[in-house]
Coordinates of C-alpha atoms in Angstrom, one line a residue:
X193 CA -10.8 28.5 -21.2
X194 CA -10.7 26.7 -18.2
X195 CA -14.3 26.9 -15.9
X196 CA -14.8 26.5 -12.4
X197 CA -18.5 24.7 -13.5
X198 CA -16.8 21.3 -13.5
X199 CA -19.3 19.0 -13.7
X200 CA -16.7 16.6 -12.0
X201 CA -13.8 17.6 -9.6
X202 CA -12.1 15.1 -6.8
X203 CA -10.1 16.3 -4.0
X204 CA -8.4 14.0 -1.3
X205 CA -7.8 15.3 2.4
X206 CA -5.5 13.4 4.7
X207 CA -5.9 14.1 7.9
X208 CA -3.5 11.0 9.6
X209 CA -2.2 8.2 8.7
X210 CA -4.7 5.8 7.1
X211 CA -7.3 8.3 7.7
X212 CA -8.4 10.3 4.2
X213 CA -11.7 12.0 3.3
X214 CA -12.0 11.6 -0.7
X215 CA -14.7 14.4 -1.6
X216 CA -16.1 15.7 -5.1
X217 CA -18.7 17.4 -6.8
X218 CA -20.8 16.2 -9.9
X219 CA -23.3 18.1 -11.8
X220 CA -25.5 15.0 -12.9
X221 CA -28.0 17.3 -15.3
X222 CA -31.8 17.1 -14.5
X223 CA -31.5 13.6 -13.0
X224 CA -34.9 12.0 -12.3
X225 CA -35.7 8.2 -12.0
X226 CA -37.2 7.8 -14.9
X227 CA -33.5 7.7 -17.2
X228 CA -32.3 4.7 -19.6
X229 CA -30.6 1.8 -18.4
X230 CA -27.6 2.9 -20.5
X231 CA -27.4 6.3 -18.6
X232 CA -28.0 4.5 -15.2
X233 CA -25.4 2.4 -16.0
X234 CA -23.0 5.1 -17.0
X235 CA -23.4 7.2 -14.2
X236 CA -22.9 4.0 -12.0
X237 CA -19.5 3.5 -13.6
X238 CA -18.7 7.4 -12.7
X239 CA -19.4 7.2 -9.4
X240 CA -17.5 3.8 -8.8
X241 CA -14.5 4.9 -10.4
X242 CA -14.7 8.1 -8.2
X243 CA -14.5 6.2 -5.3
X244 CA -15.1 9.1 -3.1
X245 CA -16.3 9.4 0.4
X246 CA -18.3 12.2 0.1
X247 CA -20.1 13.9 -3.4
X248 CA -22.3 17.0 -3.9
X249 CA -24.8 16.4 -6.7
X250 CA -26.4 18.7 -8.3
X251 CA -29.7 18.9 -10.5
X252 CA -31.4 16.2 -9.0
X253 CA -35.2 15.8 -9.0
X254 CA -35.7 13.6 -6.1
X255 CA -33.9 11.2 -3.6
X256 CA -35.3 8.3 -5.3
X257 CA -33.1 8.9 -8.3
X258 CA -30.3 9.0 -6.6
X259 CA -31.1 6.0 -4.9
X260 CA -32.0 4.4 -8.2
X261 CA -28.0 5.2 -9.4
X262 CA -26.2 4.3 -5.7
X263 CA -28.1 2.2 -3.7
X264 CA -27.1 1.4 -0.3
X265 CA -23.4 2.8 -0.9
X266 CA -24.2 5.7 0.2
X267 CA -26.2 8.1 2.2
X268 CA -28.2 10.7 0.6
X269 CA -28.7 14.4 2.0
X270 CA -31.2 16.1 0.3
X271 CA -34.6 18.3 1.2
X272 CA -36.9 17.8 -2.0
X273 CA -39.4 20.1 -3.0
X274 CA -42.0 17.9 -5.1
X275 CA -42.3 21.5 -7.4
X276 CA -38.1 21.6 -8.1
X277 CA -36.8 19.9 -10.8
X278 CA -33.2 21.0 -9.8
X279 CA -32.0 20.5 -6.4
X280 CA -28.5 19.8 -4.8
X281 CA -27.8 16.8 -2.6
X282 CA -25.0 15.5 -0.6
X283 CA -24.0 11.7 -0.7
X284 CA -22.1 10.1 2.2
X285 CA -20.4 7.1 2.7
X286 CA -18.9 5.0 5.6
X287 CA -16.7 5.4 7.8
X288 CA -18.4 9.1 7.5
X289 CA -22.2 9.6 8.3
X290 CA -24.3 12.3 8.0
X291 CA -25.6 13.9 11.4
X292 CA -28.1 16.8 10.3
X293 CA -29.4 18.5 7.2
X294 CA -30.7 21.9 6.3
X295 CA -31.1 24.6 4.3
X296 CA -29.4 27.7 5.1
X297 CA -31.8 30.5 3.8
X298 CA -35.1 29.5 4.0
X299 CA -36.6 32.6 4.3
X300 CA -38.6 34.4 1.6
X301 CA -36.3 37.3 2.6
X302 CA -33.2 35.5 0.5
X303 CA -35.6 34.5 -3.0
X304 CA -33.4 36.9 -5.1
X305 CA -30.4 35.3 -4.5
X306 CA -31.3 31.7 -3.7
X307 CA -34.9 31.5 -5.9
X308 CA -37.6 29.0 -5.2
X309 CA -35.8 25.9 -3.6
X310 CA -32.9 26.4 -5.3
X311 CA -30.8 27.2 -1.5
X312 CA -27.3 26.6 0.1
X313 CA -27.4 22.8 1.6
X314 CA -25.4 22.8 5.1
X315 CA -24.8 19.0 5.7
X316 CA -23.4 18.0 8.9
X317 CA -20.9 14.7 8.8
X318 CA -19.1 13.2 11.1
X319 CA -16.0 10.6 10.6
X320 CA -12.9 10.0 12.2
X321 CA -14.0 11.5 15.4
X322 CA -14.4 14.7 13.8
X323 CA -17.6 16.4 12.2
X324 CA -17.6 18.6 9.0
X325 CA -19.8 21.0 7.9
X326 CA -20.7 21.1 4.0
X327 CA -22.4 23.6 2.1
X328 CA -23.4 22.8 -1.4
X329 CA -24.0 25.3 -3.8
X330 CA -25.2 25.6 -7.2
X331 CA -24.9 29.1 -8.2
X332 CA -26.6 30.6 -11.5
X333 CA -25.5 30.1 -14.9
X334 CA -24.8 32.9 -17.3
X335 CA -28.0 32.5 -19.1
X336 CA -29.5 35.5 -19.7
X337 CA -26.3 37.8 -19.6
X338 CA -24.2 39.2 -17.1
X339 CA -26.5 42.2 -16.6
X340 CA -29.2 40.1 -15.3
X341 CA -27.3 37.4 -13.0
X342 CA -24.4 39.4 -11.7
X343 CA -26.2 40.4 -9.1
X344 CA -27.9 37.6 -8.4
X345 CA -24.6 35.5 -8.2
X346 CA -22.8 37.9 -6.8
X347 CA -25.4 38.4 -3.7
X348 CA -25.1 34.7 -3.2
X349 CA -22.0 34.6 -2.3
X350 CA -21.9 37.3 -0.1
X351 CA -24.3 35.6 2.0
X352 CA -22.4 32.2 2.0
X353 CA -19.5 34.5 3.0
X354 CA -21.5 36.0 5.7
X355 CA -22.4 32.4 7.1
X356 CA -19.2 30.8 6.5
X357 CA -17.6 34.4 8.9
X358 CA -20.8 33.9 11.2
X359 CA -20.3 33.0 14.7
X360 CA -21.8 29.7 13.8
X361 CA -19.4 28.5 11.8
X362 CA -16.4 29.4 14.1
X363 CA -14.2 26.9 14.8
X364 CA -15.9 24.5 12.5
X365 CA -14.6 22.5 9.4
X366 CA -16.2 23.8 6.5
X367 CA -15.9 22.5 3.2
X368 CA -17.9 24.3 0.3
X369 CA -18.8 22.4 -2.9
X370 CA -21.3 22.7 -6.0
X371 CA -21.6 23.7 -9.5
X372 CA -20.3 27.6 -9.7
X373 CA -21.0 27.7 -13.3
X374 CA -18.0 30.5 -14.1
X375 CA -14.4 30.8 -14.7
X376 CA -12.5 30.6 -11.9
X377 CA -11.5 34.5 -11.6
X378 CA -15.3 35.8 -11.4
X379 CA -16.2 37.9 -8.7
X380 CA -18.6 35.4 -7.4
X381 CA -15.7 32.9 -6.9
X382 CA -13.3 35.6 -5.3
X383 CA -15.4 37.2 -2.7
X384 CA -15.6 33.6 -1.7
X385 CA -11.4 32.6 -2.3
X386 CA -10.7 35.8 -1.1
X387 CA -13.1 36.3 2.0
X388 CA -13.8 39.6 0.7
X389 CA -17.6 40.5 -0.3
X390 CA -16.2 43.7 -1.8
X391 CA -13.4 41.4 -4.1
X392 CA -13.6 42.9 -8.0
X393 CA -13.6 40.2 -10.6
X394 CA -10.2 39.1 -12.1
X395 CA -6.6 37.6 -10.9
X396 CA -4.9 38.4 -7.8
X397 CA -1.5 38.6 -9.4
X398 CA 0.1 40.5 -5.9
X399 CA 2.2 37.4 -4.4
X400 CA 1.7 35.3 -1.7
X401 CA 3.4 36.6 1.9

């Protein structure tokens, strides 16, 4: 079956002519700067043959690995915590570059749903005389059983729904990416396609009007 926790999806936007944004996400599994030169080398090739302008990277010990595997191609976005082992980053590349980073629930108040340092990244980019807001998210995985992390997953997306509805965000160009570790018809995933924190899990099979 099909799962939305790609470690690897690309997506092009055109927005004029001559002017595209090529984004993607890549789960790069516990990447520190320590690896092989075979794996360095691999994970080079990846990300050249991606050729994409922006990528969200997830589980990532520090900046200086990713620096280790792109060099100067790109810009990194990332807030490390020296005591997480797996954090989310953003890379950017020209024409695009990255205005501001943060995280988006800081607050002890959210540690159920976003644990330790493991919270929403909002990246701010501008390109193309236009600025975008991205979000990168790496939600749970099923370890453990649904009866433990359902409500873990599911209470993070709510509150990404809540920010992305927020006054805040109004008006903006929001692009969410990350590692959502479940099939694409989860509950987590649909009270985020759907807008809806109340959506149930499964397929929307009503059609389109």
């Amino acid at each position: 079956m099909k799962r939305i926790s790609l470690f690897l999806l690309i997506l092009a936007i055109q927005f004029a002519a001559g002017q595209t944004m090529k984004i993607a996400t890549y789960n790069i599994y516990f990447l520190d700067d320590g690896i092989s030169a075979e794996r360095k080398e691999s994970l080079q090739t990846v990300i050249r043959e991606l050729d994409a302008d922006v990528i969200a990277c997830e589980e990532i010990n520090n900046p200086a690995a990713l620096r280790n595997i792109v060099g100067d191609t790109y810009q990194i976005a990332m807030i490390d915590d020296t005591s997480e082992v797996q954090e989310v980053a953003l890379l950017v590349r020209e024409p695009f570059n990255i205005v501001s980073q943060r995280y988006v629930f800081p607050d002890t108040l959210y540690d159920f749903e976003f644990p330790r340092s493991r919270d929403l990244l909002e990246v701010t980019v501008e390109g193309y005389n236009r600025e975008f807001v991205f979000l990168v998210h790496h939600a749970k995985s099923r370890r453990g059983g649904r009866e433990k992390n359902d409500p873990l997953r599911n209470g993070a997306s709510k509150l990404i729904l809540r920010h992305l509805q927020s006054e805040e965000m109004a008006g903006k160009n929001v692009i969410v990416l990350g590692d959502f570790n479940d099939n694409p018809d989860d509950r987590s995933l649909n009270i985020l396609e759907y807008g809806d924190p109340d959506a149930p899990a499964g397929i929307d099979k009503t059609e389109d009007t």
